[in-house]
C-alpha positions as a printed Julia matrix, in Angstrom:
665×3 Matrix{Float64}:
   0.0    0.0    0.0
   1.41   3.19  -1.0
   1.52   5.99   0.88
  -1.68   8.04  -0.87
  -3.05   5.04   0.28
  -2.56   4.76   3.78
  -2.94   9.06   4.11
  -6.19   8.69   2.19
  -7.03   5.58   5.04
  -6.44   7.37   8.25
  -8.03  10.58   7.01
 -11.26   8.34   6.47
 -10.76   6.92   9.96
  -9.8   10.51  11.85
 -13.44  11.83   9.97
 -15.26   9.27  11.08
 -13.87   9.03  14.57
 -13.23  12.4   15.66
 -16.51  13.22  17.11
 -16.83   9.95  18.47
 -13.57  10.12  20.61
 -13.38  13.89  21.91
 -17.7   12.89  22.93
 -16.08  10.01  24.73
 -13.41  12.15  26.04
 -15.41  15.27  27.43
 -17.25  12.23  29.05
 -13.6   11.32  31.0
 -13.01  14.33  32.06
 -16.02  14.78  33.36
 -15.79  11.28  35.5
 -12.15  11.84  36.2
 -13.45  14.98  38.01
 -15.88  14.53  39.79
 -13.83  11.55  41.51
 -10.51  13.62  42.07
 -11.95  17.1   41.95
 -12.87  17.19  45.86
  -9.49  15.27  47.16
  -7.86  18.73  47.11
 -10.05  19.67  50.21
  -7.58  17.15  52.03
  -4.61  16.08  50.52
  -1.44  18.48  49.11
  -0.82  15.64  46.3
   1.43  16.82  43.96
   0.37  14.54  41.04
  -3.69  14.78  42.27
  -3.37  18.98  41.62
  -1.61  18.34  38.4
  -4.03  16.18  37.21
  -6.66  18.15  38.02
  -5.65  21.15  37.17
  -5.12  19.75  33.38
  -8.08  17.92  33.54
 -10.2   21.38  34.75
  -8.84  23.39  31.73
  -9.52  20.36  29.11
 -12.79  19.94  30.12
 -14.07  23.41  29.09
 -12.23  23.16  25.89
 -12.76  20.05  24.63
 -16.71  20.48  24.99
 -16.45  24.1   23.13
 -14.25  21.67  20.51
 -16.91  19.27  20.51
 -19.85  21.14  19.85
 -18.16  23.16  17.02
 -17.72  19.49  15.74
 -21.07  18.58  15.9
 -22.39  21.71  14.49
 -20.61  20.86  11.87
 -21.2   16.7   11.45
 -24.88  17.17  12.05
 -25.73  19.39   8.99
 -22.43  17.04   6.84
 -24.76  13.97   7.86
 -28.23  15.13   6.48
 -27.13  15.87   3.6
 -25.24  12.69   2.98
 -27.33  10.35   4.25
 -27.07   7.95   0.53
 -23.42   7.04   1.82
 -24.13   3.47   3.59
 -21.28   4.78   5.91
 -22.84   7.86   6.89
 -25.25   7.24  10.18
 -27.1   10.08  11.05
 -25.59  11.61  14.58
 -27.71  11.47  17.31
 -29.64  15.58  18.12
 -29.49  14.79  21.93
 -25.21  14.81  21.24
 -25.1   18.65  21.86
 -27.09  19.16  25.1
 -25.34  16.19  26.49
 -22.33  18.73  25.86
 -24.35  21.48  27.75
 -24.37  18.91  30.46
 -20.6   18.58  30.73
 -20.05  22.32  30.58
 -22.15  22.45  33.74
 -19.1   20.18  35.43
 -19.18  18.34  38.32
 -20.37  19.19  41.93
 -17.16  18.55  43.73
 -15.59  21.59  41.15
 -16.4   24.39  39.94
 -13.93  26.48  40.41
 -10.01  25.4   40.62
  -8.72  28.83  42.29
 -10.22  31.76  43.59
  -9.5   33.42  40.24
 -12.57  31.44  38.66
 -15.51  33.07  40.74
 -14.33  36.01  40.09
 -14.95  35.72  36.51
 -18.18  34.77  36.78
 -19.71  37.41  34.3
 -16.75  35.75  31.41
 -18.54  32.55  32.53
 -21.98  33.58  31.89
 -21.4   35.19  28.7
 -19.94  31.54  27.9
 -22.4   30.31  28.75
 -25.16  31.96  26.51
 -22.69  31.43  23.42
 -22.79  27.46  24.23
 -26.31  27.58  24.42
 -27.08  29.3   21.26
 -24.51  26.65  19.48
 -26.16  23.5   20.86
 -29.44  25.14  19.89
 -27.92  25.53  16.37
 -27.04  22.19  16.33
 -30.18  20.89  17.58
 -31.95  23.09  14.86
 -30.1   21.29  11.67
 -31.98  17.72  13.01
 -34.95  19.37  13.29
 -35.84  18.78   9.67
 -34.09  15.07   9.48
 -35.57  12.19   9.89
 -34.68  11.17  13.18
 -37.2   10.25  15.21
 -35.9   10.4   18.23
 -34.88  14.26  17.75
 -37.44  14.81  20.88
 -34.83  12.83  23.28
 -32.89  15.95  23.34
 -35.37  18.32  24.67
 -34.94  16.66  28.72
 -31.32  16.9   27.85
 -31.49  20.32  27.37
 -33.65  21.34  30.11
 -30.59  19.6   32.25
 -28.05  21.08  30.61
 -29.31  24.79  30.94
 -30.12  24.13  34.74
 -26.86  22.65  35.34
 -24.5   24.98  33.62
 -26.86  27.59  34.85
 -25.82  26.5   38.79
 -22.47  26.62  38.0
 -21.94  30.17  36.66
 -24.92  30.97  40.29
 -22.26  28.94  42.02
 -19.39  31.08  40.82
 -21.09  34.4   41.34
 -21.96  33.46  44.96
 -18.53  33.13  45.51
 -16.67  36.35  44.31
 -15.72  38.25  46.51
 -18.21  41.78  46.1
 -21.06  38.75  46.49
 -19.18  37.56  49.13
 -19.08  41.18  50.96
 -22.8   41.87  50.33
 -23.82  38.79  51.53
 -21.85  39.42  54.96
 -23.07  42.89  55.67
 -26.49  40.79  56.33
 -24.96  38.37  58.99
 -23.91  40.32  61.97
 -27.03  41.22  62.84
 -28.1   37.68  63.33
 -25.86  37.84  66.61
 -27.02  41.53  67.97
 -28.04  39.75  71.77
 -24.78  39.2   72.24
 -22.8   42.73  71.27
 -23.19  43.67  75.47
 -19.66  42.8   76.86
 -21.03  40.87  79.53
 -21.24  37.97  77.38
 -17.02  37.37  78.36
 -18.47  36.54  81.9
 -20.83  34.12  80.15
 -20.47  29.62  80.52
 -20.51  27.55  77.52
 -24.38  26.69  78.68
 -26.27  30.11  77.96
 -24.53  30.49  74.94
 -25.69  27.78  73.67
 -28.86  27.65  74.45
 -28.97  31.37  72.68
 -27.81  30.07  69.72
 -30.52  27.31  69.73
 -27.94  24.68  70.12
 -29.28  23.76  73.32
 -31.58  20.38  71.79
 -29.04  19.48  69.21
 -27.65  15.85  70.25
 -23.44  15.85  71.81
 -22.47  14.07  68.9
 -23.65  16.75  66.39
 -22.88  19.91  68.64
 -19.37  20.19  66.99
 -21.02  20.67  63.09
 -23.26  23.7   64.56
 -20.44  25.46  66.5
 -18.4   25.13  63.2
 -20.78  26.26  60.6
 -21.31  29.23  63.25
 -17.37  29.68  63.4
 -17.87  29.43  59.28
 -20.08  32.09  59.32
 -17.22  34.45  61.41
 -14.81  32.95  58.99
 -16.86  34.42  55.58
 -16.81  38.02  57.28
 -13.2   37.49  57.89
 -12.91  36.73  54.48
 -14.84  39.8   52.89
 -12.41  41.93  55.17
 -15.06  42.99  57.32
 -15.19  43.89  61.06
 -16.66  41.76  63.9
 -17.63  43.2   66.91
 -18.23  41.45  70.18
 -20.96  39.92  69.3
 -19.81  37.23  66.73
 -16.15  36.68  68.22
 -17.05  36.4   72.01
 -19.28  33.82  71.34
 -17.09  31.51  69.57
 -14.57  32.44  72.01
 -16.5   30.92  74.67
 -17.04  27.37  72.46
 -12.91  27.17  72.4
 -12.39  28.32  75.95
 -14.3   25.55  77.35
 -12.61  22.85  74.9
  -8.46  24.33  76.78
  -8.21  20.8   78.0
  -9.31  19.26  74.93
  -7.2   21.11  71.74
  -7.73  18.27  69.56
 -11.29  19.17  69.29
 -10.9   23.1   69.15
  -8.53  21.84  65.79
 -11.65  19.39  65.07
 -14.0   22.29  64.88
 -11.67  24.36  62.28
 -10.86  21.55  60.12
 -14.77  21.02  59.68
 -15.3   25.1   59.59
 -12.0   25.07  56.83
 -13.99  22.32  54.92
 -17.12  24.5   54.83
 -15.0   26.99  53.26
 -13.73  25.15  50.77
 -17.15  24.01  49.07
 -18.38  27.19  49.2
 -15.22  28.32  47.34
 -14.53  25.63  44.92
 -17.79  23.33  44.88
 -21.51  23.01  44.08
 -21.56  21.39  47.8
 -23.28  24.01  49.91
 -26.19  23.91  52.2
 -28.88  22.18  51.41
 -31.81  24.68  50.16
 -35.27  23.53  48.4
 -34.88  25.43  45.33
 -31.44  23.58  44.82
 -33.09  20.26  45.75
 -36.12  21.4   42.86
 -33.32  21.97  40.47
 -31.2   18.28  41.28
 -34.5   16.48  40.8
 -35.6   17.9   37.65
 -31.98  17.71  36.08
 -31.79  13.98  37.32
 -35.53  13.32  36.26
 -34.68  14.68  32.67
 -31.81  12.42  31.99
 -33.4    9.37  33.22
 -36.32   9.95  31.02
 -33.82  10.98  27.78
 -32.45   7.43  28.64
 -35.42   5.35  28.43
 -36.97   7.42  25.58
 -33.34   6.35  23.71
 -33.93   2.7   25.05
 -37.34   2.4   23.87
 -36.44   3.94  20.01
 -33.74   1.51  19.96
 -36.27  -1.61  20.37
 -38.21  -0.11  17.74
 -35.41  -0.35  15.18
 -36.62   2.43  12.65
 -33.58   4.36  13.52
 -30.38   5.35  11.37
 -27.77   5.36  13.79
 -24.57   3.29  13.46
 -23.76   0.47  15.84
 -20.97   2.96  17.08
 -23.44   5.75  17.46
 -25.43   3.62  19.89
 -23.0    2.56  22.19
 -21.26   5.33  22.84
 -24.98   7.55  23.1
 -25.71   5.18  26.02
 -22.23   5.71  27.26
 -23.43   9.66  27.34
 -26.21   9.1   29.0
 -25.41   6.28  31.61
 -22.42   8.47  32.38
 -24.42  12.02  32.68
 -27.21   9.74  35.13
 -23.89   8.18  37.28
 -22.23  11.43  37.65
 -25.64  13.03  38.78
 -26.11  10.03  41.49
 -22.62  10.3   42.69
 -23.06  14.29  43.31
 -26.71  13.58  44.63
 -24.34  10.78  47.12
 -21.51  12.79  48.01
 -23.93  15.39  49.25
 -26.03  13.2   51.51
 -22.82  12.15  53.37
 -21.05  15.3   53.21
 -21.08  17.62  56.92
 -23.89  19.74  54.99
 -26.07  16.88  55.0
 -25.03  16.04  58.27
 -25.42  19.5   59.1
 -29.1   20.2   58.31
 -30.43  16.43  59.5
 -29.26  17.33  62.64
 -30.86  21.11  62.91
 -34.08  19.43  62.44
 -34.12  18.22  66.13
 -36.38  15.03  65.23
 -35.76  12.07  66.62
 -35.98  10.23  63.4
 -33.22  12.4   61.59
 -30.4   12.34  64.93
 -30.81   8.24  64.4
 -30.21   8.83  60.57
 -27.13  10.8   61.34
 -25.94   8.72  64.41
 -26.17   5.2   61.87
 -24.23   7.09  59.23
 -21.68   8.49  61.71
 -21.23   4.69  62.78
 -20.78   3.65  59.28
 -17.17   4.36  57.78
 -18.0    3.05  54.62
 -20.54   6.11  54.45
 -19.59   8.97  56.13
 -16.38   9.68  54.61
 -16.54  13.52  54.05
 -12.68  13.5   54.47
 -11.09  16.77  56.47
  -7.41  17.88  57.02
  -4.7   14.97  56.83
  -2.66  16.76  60.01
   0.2   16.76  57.92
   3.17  19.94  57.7
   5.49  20.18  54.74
   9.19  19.9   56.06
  12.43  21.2   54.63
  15.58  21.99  56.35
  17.88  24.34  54.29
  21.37  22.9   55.64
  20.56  19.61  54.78
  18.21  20.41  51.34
  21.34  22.21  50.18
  24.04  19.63  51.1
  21.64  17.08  49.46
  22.32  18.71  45.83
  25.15  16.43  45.46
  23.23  13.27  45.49
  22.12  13.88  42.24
  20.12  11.06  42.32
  17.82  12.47  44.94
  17.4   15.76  43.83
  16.25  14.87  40.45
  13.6   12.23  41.74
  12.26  15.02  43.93
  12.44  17.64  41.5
  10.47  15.04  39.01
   7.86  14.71  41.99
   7.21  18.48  41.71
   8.84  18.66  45.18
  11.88  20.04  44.86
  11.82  21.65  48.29
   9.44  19.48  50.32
  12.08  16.82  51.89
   9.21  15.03  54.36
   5.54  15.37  55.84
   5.35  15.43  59.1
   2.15  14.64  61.55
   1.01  17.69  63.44
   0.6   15.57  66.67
  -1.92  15.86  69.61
   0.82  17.4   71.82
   1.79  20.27  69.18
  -1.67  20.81  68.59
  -2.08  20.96  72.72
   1.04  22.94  72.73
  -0.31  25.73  70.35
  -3.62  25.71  71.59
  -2.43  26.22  75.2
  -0.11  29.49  74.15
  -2.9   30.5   72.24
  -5.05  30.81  75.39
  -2.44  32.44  77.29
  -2.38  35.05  74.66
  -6.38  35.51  75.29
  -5.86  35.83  78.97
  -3.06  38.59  78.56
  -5.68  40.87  76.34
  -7.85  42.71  78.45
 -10.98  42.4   76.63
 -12.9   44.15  78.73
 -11.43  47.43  78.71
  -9.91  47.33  75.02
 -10.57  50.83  72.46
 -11.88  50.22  69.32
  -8.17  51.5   67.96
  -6.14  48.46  67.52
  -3.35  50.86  68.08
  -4.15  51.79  71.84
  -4.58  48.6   73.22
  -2.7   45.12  74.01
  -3.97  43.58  71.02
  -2.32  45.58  68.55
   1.08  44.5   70.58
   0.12  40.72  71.4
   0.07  40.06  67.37
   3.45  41.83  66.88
   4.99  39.88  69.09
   7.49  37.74  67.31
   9.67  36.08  70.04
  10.37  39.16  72.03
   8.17  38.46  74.34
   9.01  34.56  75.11
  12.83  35.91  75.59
  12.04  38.79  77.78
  10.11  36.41  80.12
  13.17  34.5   79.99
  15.33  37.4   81.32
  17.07  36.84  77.93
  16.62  40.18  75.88
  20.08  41.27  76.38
  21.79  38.39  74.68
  18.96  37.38  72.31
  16.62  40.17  71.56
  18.66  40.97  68.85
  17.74  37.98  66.71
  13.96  38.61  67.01
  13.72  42.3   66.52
  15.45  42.85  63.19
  14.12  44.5   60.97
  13.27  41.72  57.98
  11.18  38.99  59.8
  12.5   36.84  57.19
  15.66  36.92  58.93
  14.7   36.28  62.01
  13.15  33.17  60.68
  16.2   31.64  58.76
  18.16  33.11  61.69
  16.57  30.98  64.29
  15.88  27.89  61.73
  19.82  27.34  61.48
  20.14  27.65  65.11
  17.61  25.64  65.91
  18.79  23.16  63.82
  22.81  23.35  65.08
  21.11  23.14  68.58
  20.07  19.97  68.18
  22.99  18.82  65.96
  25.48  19.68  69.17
  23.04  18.3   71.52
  23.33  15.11  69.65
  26.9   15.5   69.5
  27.41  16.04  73.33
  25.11  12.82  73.73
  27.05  10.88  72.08
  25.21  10.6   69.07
  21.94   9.35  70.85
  18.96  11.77  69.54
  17.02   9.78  72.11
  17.74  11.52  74.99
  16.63  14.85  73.44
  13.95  16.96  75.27
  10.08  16.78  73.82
  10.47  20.13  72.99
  13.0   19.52  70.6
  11.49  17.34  68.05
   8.2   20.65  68.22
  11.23  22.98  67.61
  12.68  21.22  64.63
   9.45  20.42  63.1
   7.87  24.18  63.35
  10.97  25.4   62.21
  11.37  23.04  58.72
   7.93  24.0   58.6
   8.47  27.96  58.13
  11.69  27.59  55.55
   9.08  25.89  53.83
   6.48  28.21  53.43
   8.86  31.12  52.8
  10.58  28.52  49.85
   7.58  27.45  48.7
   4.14  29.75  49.59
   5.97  33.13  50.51
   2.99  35.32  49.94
   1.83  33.49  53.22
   4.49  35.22  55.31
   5.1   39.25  56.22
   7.14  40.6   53.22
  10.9   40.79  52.81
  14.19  39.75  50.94
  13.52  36.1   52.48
  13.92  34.5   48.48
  16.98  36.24  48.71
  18.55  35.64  51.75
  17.74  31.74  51.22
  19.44  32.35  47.93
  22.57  33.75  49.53
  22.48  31.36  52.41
  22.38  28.47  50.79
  25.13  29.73  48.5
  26.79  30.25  51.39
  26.12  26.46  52.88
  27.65  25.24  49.42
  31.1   27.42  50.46
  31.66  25.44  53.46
  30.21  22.33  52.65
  32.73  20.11  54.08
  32.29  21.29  57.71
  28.6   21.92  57.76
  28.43  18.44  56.46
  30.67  16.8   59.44
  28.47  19.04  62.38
  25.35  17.8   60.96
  26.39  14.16  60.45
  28.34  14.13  63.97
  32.01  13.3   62.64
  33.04  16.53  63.79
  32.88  15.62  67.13
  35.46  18.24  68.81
  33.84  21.54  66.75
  33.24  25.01  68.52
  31.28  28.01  67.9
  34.52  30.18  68.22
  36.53  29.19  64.99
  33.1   27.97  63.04
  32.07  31.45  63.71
  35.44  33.2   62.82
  35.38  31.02  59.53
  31.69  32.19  58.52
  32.59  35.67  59.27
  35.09  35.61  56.33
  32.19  34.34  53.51
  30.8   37.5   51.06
  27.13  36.45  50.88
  25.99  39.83  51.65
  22.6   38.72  52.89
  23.26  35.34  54.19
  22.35  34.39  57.9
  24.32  31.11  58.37
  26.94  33.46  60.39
  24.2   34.99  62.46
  22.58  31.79  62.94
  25.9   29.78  64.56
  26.2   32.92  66.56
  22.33  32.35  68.05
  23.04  28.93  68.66
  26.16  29.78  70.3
  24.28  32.1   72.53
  21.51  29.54  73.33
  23.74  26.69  74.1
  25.72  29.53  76.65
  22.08  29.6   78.56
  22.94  25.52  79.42
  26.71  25.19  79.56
  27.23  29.29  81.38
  24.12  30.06  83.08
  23.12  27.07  84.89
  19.73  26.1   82.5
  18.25  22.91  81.93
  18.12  21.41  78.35
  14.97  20.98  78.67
  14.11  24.81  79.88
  16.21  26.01  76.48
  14.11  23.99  74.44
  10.78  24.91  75.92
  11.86  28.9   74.95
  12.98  27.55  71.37
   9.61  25.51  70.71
   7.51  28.81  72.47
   9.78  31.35  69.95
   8.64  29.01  66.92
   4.54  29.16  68.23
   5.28  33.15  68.6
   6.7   33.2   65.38
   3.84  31.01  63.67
   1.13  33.2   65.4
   2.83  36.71  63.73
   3.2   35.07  60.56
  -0.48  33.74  60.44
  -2.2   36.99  61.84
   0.23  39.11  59.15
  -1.67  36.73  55.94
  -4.27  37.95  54.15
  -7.39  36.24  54.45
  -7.41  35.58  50.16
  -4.13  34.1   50.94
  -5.33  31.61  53.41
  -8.4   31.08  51.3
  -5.69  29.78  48.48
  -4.35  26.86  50.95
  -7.44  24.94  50.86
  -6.7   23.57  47.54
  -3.57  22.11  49.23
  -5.37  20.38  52.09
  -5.18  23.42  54.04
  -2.22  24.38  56.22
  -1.12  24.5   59.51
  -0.73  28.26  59.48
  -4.54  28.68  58.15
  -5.91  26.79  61.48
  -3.97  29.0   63.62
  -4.97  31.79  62.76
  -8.78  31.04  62.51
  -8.21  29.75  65.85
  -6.95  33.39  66.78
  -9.62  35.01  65.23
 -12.3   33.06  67.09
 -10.3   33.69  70.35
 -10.48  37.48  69.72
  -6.73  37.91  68.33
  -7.3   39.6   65.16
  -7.37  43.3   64.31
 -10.67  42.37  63.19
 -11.94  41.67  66.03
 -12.87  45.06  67.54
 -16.16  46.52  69.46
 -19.04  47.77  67.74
């Protein structure tokens, strides 16, 4: 066969197949997203946001490809309807595509960038519409009779792609702001200051959470905390009388931080759907809307079924199968969204406000059931990556190219945010409370404690300590950046020497320690990775010039950190460092710190373990400035990550009263 021959062959077989296979792969996409679309919400997968972020651009396109396609096919295959291999295409084709432009419930939007284009979406939107009407309008005059099999379709289609671009609107953030302006005055009883002296009990019984059953009571407080957390959002000011009484929920749960973490996890999750989802509260029109869409495509596919028996049809065998593959796959899709919200916290959420006895056994079987309730939340989890070690790793090249492959070139482990650190945090958190005087504050951030609590940075821990004089210098400078990478490479040549003078045994190192190490790998990362999370600085750079400066003296960072160098001291590592030219780099400044906190043990008479409580309490200090200095728009990006560690503390400030936000009304 010649080569005419075989162009002339697969030019036959790409026209007769190339509606067929981008139908079949709109329909893919469509079923790869809805089942990965929502695993953002708790998971930082590298490969999982890849995926779908390809699979959330293609989807759009190659339904705007297809119907172009079958604009084009439909009118090609009336008119040549003599060739015996020319089926006619089935009308009900193009709505189906209206139907996978609405996308899936568990995404709708892949950043926060979407919803705001809402008005580009709608104008879509009508443009699709009037193209799968034109479409539709060249059968009109076939043959076909099963043309009327499209008409459901496209009832479904407009409704669906309708919700999305109502879903995206609702979400912007001028929607966002006008809906919020509404809410505070759903907590007016509570804007006298007396409700500080208030228990757990009246509050709750205010709220009407006083007959919902123990095992729900954590969903309400959160979607109440939800509702602070969407005024946060818009930038908007609460007064006493949303943020006192969410303070009062977390006060009573000090002895119990894994639940106070509980309650923002679930309270980050409602954020998330409303962001990036379909998932919201359950509300009868939306109900009206799920039934009729799911009622139209299961009538389009017995209407189908039943032409097919009557074989007075022109469709190929190829047509056929793949027009049930549309619809089976449009009806599955439907019943997993229809699913996924019955056993999502909404769902669990509104059985529960109905305070029947009928729906709190409904909710206490599915809550029993594993298998059903799996609306999955936060996986605990903190990025880690230590910049001595990162950079000395650059000569395995080995590693580094497997992790750069992996998309994490700077993540080097993921570490469990354990009970205790959560207890930890919580517990400094509440000390923080206690030190503002609520109940004398000004409504000027400036001229109260507050404004001073959430610039504290580590000052305060050290001047507690007694230890301003010889380390106040590391937490005041000027760059917070620096102080960060200052105290990271002390921190970490801390624990390297404490090794070192334990013979090697990391065993015998305090609890504090391991909280120390892990908050601090845990800051170089966000500042590598997610900088627009921290305060602003030259922090890219001075990681730049640092490492550059870890690569100069490779050879002895590499023996302290591995414990060969067993009879090292600060004095000539110091005078060494001191002679590098990285202008910015704080490796110098950071063996000089960790000189200066070792002194505390081996001078002034401390215990290990009281060193290491200060280190682990400067790392909290330094988390708590970093998350109250973040945008909210910023933290509102994380939850397509899984959420992080910084985004629960400070939403657990902010419902303790420790945001600038927080004033009185």
């Amino acid at each position: 066969m010649g080569i005419p021959k075989v162009s002339e062959t697969v030019e036959r077989l790409w026209n007769g197949w190339e509606l067929r296979m981008v139908m079949l792969l709109s329909l893919f996409l469509q079923i790869f997203l809805i089942l990965f679309g929502r695993r953002r919400k708790y998971t930082a997968g590298f490969w999982i946001g890849k995926l779908v972020w390809l699979a959330y651009l293609s989807a759009d396109w190659v339904a705007t490809f297809s119907l172009g396609i079958l604009a084009q096919k439909i009118g090609y295959s009336e008119t040549n309807r003599f060739n015996s291999n020319q089926g006619l295409i089935p009308a009900f084709w193009a709505p189906v595509l209206l139907v996978h432009l609405g996308g899936p419930d568990t995404i709708t939007a892949y950043s926060m960038e979407d919803n705001e284009l809402w008005l580009r979406h709608l104008l879509v939107l009508v443009s699709q519409v009037a193209v799968a009407f034109y479409a539709f309008a060249r059968s009109w005059w076939s043959e076909d009779p099963l043309l009327f099999v499209a008409i459901p379709i496209f009832v479904a289609g407009i409704i669906k792609y309708g919700e999305r671009n109502w879903v995206l609107r609702s979400a912007s953030s001028k929607q966002c702001r006008n809906e919020m302006n509404e809410l505070s005055r759903k907590f007016e009883e509570f804007s006298n200051p007396d409700v500080f002296e208030m228990t757990d009990e009246p509050v709750v019984g205010e709220l009407g959470l006083s007959d919902i059953i123990d095992e729900a009571k954590f969903l309400h407080e959160a979607d109440l905390c939800f509702q602070m957390f969407r005024v946060l959002f818009a930038d908007l000011v609460l007064g006493d009388s949303i943020h006192l009484a969410t303070h009062i929920f977390l006060r009573e749960k000090t002895a119990m931080a894994k639940e106070a973490f509980k309650l923002i996890e679930v309270e980050m999750g409602f954020m998330y759907d409303v962001l990036y989802t379909k998932l919201t509260k359950i509300r009868s029109l939306r109900v009206i809307f799920r039934a009729t869409t799911f009622l139209c495509l299961v009538s389009a596919l017995l209407a189908f079924s039943l032409g097919m028996s009557r074989h007075n049809h022109a469709y190929l065998t190829a047509e056929i199968i793949i027009s049930y593959l549309l619809l089976y796959g449009a009806i599955v899709i439907e019943i997993y969204s229809v699913v996924s919200l019955l056993f999502s916290d909404w769902a669990m959420l509104w059985l529960t406000g109905k305070r029947k006895p009928l729906f709190n056994y409904v909710y206490r079987t599915i809550c029993s059931s594993g298998f059903l309730h799996n609306d999955k939340r936060w996986e605990s989890k903190m990025a880690q990556h230590n910049l001595i070690r990162f950079q000395l790793s650059k000569g395995k090249s080995t590693f580094i190219s497997l992790m750069k492959l992996l998309g994490k070139s700077s993540i080097q482990s993921l570490e469990v945010v354990g009970d205790d650190l959560k207890k930890f945090i919580f517990q400094y958190l509440s000390d923080k409370r206690r030190r503002y005087k609520s109940m004398k504050r000004s409504p000027d951030p400036g001229s109260n404690d507050l404004h001073g609590i959430l610039s504290e940075r580590g000052h305060q821990v050290i001047g507690r300590e007694g230890c301003l004089g010889n380390l106040g210098w590391s937490v005041t400078l000027p760059d917070f950046n620096e102080s960060l990478l200052t105290w990271h490479i002390a921190t970490d040549i801390c624990y390297h020497d404490d090794v070192r003078k334990h013979g090697g045994d990391a065993k015998n190192i305090p609890p504090n320690c391991k909280m120390s190490i892990e908050l601090s790998n845990y800051m170089v990362y966000l500042l590598v990775d997610y900088p627009f999370l921290l305060p602003r600085g030259i922090g890219n750079e001075r990681y730049i010039q640092t490492c550059s400066a870890v690569d100069d003296d490779a050879i002895l960072l590499e023996r302290i950190i591995s414990g060969q160098h067993y009879s090292w001291d600060f004095g000539r590592t110091i005078s060494k460092l001191q002679k590098s030219r990285r202008k910015v780099s704080v490796l110098c400044a950071g063996f000089k710190l960790a000189r200066s906190l070792q002194a505390l043990v081996t001078q002034d008479g401390w215990e290990n373990e009281r060193k290491w409580e200060m280190i682990s309490q400067v790392w909290v200090e330094m988390l708590t400035y970093a998350a109250s200095h973040c945008g909210w728009k910023e933290h509102a990006r994380t939850l397509t990550r899984g959420g992080e560690l910084l985004t629960h503390v400070c939403l657990l400030m902010a419902h303790l009263g420790l945001s600038e936000q927080c004033l009185t009304t």
